[in-house]
Structures are given as structure tokens and as C-alpha cells.
Tab-separated table of N, CA and C in Angstrom:
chain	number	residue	atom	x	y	z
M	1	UNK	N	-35.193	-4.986	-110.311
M	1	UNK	CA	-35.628	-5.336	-109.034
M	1	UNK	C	-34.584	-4.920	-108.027
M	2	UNK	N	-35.376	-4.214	-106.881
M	2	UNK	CA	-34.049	-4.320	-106.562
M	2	UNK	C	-33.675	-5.112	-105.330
M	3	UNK	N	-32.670	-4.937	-105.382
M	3	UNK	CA	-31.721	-6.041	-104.497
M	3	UNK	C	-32.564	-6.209	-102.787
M	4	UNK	N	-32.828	-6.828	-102.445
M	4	UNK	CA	-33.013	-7.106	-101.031
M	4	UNK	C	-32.234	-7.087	-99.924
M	5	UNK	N	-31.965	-6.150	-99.142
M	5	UNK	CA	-31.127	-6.169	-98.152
M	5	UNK	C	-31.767	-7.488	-97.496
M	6	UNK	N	-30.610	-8.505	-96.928
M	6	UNK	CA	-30.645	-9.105	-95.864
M	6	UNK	C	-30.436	-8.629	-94.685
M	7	UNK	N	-31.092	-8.521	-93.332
M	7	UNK	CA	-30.847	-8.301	-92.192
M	7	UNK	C	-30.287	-9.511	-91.624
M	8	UNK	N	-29.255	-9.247	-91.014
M	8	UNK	CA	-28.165	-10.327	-89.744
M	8	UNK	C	-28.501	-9.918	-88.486
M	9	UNK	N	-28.671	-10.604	-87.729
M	9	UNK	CA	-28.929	-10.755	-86.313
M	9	UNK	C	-28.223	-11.464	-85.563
M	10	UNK	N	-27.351	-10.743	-84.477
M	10	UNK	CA	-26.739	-11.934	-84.143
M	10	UNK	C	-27.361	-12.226	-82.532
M	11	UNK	N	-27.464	-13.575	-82.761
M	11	UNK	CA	-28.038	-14.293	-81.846
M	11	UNK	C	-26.890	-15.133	-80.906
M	12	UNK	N	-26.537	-14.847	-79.693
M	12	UNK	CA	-25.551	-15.445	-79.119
M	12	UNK	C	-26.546	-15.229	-77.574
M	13	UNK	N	-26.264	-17.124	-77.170
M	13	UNK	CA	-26.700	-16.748	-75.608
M	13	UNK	C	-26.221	-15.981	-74.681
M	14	UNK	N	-26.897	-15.095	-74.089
M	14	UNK	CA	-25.826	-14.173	-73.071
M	14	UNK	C	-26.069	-15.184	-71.879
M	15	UNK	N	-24.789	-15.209	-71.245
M	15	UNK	CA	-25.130	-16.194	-70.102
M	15	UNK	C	-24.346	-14.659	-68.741
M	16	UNK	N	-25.600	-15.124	-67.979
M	16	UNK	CA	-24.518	-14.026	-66.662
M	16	UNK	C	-23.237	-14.762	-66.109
M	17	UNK	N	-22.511	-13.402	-66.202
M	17	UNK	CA	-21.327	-14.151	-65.204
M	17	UNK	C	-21.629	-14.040	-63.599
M	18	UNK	N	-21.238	-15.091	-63.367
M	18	UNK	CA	-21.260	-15.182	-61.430
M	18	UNK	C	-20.261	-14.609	-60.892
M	19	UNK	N	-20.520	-13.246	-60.129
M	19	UNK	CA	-18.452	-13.195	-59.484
M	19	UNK	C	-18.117	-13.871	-59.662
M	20	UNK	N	-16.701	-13.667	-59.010
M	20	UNK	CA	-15.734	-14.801	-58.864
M	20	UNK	C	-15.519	-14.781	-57.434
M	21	UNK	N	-15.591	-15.650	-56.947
M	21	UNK	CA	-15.185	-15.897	-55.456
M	21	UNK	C	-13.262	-16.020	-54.946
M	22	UNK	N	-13.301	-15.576	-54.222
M	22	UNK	CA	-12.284	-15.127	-53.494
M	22	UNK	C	-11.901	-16.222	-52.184
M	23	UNK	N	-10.918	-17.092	-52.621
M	23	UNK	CA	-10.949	-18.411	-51.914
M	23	UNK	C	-10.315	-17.717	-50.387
M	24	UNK	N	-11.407	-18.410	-49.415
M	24	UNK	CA	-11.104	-17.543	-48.264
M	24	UNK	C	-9.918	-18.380	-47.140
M	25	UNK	N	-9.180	-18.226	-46.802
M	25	UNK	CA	-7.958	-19.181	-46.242
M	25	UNK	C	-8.767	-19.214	-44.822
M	26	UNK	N	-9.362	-20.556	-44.658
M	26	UNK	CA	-9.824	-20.340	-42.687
M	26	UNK	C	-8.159	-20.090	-42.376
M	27	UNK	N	-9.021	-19.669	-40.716
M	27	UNK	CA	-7.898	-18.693	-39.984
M	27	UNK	C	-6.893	-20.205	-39.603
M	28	UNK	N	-5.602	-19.408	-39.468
M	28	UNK	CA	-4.815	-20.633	-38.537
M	28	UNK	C	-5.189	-20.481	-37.623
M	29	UNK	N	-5.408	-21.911	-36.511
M	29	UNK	CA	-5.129	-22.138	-35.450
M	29	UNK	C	-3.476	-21.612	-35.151
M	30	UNK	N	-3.814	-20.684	-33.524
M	30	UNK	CA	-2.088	-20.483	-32.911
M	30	UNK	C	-1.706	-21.871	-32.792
M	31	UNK	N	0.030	-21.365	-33.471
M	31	UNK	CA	0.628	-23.129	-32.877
M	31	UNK	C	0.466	-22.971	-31.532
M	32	UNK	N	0.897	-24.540	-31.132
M	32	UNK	CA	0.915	-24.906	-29.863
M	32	UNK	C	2.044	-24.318	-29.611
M	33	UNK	N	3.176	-23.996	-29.861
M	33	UNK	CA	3.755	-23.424	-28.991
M	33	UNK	C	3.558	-22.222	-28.605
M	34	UNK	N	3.469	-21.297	-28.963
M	34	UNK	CA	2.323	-20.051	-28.933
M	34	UNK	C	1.040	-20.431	-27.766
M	35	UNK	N	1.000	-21.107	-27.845
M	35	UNK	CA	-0.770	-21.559	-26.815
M	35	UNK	C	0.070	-21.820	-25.772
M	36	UNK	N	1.251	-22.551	-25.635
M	36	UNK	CA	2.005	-22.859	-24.419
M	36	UNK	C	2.966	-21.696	-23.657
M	37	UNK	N	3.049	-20.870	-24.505
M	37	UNK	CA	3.729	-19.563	-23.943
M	37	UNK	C	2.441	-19.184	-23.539
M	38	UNK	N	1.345	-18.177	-23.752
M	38	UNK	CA	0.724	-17.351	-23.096
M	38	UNK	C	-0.223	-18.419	-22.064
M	39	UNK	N	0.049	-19.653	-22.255
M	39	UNK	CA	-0.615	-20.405	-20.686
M	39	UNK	C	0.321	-20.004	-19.468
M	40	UNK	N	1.940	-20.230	-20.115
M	40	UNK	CA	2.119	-20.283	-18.835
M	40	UNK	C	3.068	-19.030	-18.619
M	41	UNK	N	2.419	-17.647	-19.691
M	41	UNK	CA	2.661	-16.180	-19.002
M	41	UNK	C	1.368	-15.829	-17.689
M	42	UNK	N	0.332	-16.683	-18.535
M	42	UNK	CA	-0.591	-16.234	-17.838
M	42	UNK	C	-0.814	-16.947	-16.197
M	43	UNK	N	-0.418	-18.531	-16.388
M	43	UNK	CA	0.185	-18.759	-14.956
M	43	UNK	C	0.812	-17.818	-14.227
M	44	UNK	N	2.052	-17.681	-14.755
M	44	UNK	CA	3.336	-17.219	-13.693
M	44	UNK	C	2.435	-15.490	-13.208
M	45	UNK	N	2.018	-14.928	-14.130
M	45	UNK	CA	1.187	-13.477	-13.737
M	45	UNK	C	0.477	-13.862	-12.612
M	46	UNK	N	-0.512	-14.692	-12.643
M	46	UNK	CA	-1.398	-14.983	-11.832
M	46	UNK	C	-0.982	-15.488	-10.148
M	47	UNK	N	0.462	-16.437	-10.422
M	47	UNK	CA	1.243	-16.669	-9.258
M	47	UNK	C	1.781	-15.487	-8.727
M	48	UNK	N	2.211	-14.456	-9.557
M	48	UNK	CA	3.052	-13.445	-8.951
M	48	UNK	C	1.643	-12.336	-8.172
M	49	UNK	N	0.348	-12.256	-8.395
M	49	UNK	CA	-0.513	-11.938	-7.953
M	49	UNK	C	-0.968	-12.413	-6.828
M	50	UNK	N	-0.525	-13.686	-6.321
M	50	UNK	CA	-1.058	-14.250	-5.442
M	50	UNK	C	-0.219	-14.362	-4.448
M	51	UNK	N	0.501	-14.266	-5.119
M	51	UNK	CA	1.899	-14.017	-4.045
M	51	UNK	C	1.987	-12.543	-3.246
M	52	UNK	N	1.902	-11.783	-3.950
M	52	UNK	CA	2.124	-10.184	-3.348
M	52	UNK	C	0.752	-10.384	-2.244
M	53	UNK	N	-0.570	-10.954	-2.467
M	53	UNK	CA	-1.133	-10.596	-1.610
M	53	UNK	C	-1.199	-11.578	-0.588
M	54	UNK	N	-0.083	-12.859	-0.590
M	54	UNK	CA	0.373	-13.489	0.807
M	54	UNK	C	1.185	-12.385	1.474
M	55	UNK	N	2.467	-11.444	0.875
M	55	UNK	CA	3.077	-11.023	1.335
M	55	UNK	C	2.465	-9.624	2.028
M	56	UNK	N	1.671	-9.517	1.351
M	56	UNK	CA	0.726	-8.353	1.922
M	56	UNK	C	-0.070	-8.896	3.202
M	57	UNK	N	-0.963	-10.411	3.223
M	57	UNK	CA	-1.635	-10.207	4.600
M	57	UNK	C	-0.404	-10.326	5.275
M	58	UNK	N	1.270	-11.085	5.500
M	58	UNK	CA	1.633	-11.358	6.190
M	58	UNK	C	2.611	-10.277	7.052
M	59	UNK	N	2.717	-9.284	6.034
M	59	UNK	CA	2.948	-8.346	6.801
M	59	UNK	C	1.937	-7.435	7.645
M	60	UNK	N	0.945	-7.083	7.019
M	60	UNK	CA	-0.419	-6.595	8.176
M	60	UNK	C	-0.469	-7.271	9.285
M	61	UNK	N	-0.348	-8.913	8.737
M	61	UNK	CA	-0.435	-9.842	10.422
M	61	UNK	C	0.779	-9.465	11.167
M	62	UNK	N	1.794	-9.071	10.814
M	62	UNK	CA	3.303	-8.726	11.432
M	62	UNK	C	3.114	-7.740	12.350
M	63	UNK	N	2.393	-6.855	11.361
M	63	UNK	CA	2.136	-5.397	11.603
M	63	UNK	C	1.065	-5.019	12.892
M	64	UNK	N	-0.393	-6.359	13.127
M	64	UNK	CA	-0.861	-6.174	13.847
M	64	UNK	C	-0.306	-6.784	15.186
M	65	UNK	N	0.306	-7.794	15.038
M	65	UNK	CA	0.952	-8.546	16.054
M	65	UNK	C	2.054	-7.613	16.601
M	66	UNK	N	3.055	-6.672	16.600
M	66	UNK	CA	3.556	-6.120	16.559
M	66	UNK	C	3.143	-4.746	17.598
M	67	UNK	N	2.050	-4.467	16.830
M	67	UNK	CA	0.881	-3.118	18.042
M	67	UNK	C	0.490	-3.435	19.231
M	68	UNK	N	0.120	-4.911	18.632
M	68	UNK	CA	-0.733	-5.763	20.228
M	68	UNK	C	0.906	-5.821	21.063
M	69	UNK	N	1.846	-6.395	21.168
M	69	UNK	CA	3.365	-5.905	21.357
M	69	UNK	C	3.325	-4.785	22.459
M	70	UNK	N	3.081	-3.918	21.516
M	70	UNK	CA	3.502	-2.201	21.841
M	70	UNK	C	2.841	-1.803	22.588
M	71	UNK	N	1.281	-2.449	23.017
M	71	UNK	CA	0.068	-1.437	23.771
M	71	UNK	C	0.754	-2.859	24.833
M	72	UNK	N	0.852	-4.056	24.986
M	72	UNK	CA	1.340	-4.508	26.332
M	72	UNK	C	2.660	-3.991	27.090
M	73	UNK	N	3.494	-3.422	25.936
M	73	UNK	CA	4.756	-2.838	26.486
M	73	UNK	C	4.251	-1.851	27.570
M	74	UNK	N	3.278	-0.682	27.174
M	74	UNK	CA	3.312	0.320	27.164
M	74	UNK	C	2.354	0.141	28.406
M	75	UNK	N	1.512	-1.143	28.798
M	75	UNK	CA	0.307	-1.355	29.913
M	75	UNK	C	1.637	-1.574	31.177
M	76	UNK	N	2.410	-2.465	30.569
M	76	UNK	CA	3.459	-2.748	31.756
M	76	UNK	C	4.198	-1.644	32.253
M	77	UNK	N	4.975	-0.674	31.450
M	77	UNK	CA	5.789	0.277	31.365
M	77	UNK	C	4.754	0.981	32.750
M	78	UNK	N	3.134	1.390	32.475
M	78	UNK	CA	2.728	2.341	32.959
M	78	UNK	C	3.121	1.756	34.066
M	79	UNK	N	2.180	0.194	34.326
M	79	UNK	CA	2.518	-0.057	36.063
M	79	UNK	C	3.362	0.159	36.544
M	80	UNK	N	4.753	-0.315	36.035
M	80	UNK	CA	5.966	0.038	36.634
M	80	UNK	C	6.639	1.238	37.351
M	81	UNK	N	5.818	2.489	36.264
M	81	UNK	CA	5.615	3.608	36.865
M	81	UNK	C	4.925	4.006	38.232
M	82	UNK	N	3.818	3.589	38.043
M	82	UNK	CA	2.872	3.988	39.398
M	82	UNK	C	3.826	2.689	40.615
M	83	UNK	N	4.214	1.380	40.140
M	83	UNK	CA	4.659	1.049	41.094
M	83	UNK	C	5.879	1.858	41.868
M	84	UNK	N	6.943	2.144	40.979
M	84	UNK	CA	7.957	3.024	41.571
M	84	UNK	C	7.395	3.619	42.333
M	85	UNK	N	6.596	4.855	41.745
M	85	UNK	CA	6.164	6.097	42.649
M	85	UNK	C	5.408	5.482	44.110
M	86	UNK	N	5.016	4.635	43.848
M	86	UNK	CA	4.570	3.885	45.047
M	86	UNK	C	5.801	3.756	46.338
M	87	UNK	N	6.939	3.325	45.723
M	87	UNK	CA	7.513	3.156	46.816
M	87	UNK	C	9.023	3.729	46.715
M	88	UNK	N	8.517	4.686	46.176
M	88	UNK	CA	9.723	5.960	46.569
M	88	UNK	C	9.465	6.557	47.662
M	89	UNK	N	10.467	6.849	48.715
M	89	UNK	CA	10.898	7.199	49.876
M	89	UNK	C	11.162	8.625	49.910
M	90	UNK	N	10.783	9.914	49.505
M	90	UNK	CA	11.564	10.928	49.356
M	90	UNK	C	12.804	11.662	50.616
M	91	UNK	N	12.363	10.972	51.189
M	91	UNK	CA	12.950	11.381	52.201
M	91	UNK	C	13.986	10.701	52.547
M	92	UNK	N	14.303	8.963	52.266
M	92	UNK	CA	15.633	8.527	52.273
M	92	UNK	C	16.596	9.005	50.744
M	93	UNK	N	15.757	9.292	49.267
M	93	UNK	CA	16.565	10.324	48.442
M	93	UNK	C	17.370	11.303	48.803
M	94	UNK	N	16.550	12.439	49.872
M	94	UNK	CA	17.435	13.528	50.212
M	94	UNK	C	18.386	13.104	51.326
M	95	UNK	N	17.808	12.247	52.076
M	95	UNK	CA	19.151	12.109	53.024
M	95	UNK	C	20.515	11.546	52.259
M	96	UNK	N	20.072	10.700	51.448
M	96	UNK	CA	21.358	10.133	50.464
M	96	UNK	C	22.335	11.017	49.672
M	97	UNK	N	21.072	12.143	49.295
M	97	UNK	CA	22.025	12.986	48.638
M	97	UNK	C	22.866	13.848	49.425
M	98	UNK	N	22.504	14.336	50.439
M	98	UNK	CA	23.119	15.217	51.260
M	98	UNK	C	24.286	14.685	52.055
M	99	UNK	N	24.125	13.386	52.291
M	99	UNK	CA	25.258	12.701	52.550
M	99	UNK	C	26.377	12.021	51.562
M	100	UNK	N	25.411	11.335	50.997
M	100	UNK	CA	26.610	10.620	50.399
M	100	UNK	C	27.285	11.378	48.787
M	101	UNK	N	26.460	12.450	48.280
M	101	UNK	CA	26.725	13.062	47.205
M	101	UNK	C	27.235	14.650	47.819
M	102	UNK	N	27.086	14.971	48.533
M	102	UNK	CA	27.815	16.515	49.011
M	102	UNK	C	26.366	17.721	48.634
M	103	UNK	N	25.417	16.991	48.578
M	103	UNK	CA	24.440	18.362	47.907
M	103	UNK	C	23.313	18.974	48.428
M	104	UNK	N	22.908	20.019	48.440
M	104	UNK	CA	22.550	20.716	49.616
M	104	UNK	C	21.078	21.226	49.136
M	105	UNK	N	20.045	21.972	49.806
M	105	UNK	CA	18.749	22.214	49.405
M	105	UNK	C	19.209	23.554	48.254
M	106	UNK	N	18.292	24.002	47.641
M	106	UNK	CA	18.384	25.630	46.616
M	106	UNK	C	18.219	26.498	47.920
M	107	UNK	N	18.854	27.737	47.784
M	107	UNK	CA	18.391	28.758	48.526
M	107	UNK	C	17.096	29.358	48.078
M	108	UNK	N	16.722	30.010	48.424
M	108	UNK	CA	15.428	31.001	47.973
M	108	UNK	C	15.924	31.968	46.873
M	109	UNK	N	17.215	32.496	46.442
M	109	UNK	CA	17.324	33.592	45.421
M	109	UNK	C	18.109	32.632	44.387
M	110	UNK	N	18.499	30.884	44.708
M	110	UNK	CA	18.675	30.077	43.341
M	110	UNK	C	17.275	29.912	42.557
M	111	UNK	N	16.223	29.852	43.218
M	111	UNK	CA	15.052	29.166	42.454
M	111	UNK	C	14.542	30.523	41.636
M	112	UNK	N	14.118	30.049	40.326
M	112	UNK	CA	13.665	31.096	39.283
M	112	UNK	C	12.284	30.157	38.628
M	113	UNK	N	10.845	31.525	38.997
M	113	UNK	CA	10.083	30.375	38.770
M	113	UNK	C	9.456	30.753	37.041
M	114	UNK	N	8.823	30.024	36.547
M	114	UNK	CA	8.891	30.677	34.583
M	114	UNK	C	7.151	30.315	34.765
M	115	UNK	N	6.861	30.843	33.904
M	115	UNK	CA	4.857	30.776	33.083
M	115	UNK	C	5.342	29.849	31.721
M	116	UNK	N	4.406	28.899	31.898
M	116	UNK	CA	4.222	27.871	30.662
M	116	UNK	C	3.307	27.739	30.544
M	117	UNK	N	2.875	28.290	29.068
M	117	UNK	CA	0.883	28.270	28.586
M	117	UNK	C	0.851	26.450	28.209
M	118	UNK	N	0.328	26.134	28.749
M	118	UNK	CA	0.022	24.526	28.845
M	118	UNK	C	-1.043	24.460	27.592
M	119	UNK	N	-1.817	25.561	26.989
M	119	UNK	CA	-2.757	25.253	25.791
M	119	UNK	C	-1.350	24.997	24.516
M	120	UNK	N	0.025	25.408	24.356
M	120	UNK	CA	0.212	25.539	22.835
M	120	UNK	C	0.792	24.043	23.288
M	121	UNK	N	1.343	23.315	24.238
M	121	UNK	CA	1.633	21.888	24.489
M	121	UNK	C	0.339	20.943	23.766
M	122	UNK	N	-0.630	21.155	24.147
M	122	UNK	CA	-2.110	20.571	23.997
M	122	UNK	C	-1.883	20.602	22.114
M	123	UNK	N	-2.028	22.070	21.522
M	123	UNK	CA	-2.015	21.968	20.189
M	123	UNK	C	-0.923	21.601	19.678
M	124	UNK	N	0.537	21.086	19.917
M	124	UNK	CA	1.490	21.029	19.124
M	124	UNK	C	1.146	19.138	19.521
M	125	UNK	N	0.799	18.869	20.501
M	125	UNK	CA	0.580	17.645	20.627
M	125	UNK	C	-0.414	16.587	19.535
M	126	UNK	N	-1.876	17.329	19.518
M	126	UNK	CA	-2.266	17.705	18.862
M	126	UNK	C	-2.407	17.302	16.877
M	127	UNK	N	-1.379	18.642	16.928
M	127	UNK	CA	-0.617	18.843	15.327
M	127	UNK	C	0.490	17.368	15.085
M	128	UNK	N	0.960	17.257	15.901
M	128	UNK	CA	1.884	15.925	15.825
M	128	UNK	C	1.408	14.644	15.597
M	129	UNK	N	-0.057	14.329	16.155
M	129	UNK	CA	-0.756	13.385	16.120
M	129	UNK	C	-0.812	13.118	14.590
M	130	UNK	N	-1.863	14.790	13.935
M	130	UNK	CA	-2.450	14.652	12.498
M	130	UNK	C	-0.882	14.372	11.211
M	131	UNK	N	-0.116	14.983	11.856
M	131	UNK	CA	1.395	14.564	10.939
M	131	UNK	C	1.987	12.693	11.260
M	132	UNK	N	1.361	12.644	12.407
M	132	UNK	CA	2.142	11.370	12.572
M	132	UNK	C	0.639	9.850	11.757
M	133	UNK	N	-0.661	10.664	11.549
M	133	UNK	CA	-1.493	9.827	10.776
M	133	UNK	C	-1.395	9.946	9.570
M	134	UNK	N	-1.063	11.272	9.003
M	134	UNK	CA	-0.537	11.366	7.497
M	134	UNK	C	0.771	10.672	7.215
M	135	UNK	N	1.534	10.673	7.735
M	135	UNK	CA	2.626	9.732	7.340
M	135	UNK	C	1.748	8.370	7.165
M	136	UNK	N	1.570	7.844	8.159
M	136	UNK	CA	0.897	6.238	8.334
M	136	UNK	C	0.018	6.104	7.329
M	137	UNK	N	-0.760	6.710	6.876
M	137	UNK	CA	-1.578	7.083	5.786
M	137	UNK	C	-0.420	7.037	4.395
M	138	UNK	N	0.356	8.041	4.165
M	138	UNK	CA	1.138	7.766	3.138
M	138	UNK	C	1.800	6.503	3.351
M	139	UNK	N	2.724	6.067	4.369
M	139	UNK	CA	3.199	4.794	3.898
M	139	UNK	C	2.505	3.327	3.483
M	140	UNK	N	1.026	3.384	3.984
M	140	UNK	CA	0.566	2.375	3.908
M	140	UNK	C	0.190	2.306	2.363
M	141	UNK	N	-0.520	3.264	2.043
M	141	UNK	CA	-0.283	3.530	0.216
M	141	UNK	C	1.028	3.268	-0.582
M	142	UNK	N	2.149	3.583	-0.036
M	142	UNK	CA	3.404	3.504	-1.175
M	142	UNK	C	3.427	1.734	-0.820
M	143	UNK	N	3.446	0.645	0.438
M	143	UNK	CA	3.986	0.112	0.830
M	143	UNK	C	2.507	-1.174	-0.093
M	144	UNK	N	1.282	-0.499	-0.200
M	144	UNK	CA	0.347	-1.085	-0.937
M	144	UNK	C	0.558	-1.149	-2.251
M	145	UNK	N	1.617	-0.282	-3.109
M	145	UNK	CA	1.831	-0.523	-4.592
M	145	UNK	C	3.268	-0.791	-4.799
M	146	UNK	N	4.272	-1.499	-3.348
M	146	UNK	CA	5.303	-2.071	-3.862
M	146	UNK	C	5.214	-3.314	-3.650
């Protein structure tokens, strides 16, 4: 007879494995001291911001107070002018001079008379204006980012 093979089977539960999890560290909270530095970087930034633009209107207010100044100087200055000419005497001038200074009229071959084109006065006047707004223009920019 012959022999009978036995068949073996092996029978073992397969069980699945589950990953493995990866223990996750919650985040730290920043210390407080850390939270107390960038409060009060972010203060003092914010003061130093607020500050430049006191110092900024208070010079514009300087600056406008200052013009208003300059255009009354310049209203008075004129009158003063037309007042003089008002009451200049030309004629007690020359007697003064001729007396009391020694000085006498020009002859006719002292006087030398010259041509002056009155248009390149007009354009250099003009040209001076547009140089004197480009400056004002540049400084108000450099004087806006110091």
C-alpha cells in the first residue's frame, strides 16, 4: 500500500497591520517673552511712524506760515516803493548834489548809449523760474524720505 502523503496547511490568522502613527508634537505656543518683544517692536515702529508724520505736517505748517511771511514782506516792500517814488523831489537831489557833493551834469560826449534785447531777459527769467521749481520739486522729495 502505499504510503499516503499527508498534506500540511498552515493556517495562521493574517491580521493587517495598521501604520504606525507618527506622534505629532502640537506646535509650541511663542513664549511670552517673545510675544512681548515683537509687541513692543511693533509699538515703538508704529510710534516712530507717527512721529515722522507730526514732524512732517509741522514743518509744511512752518513752511506755509513762512510764504504767507514772504508775500506780506514783499506787499509792504512794494508800497514802500511806490511810496518813495511818490515823494522824491528830483530836483532838490540834484541841487544837493551839485552843492553839497561837488558833482556836475554828463556832458554830451560822456554819455554812451548801448541796445539791450529785452526778449533774452524775458527767457533767462523764464529758464530760472523752471530751475528754481525743479529744485523745490527735488527738495521736497529728498526732505519727504528723511
Amino acid at each position: 500500500m502505499p504510503l499516503r502523503q499527508e498534506e500540511y496547511f498552515w493556517e495562521e490568522e493574517v491580521v493587517a497591520q495598521q501604520p504606525t502613527k507618527t506622534k505629532v508634537k502640537p506646535k509650541q505656543k511663542p513664549k511670552l517673552r517673545t510675544k512681548v518683544f515683537l509687541g513692543v517692536l511693533t509699538f515703538a515702529i508704529a510710534l516712530s511712524i507717527v512721529y515722522r508724520y507730526a514732524m512732517v505736517n509741522k514743518l509744511n505748517t512752518e513752511v506755509i506760515a513762512l510764504k504767507n511771511d514772504l508775500e506780506e514782506i514783499n506787499m509792504l516792500n512794494a508800497q514802500l516803493k511806490l511810496n518813495a517814488e511818490k515823494n522824491i523831489n528830483y530836483e532838490e537831489i540834484e541841487k544837493y548834489a551839485i552843492q553839497n557833493l561837488g558833482m556836475q551834469k554828463a556832458q554830451a560826449y560822456q554819455v554812451e548809449y548801448i541796445n539791450i534785447d529785452k526778449e533774452d531777459i524775458v527767457n533767462n527769467t523764464v529758464t530760472n523760474e523752471n530751475k528754481n521749481k525743479l529744485k523745490e520739486v527735488i527738495l521736497s522729495i529728498v526732505e519727504f524720505f528723511n
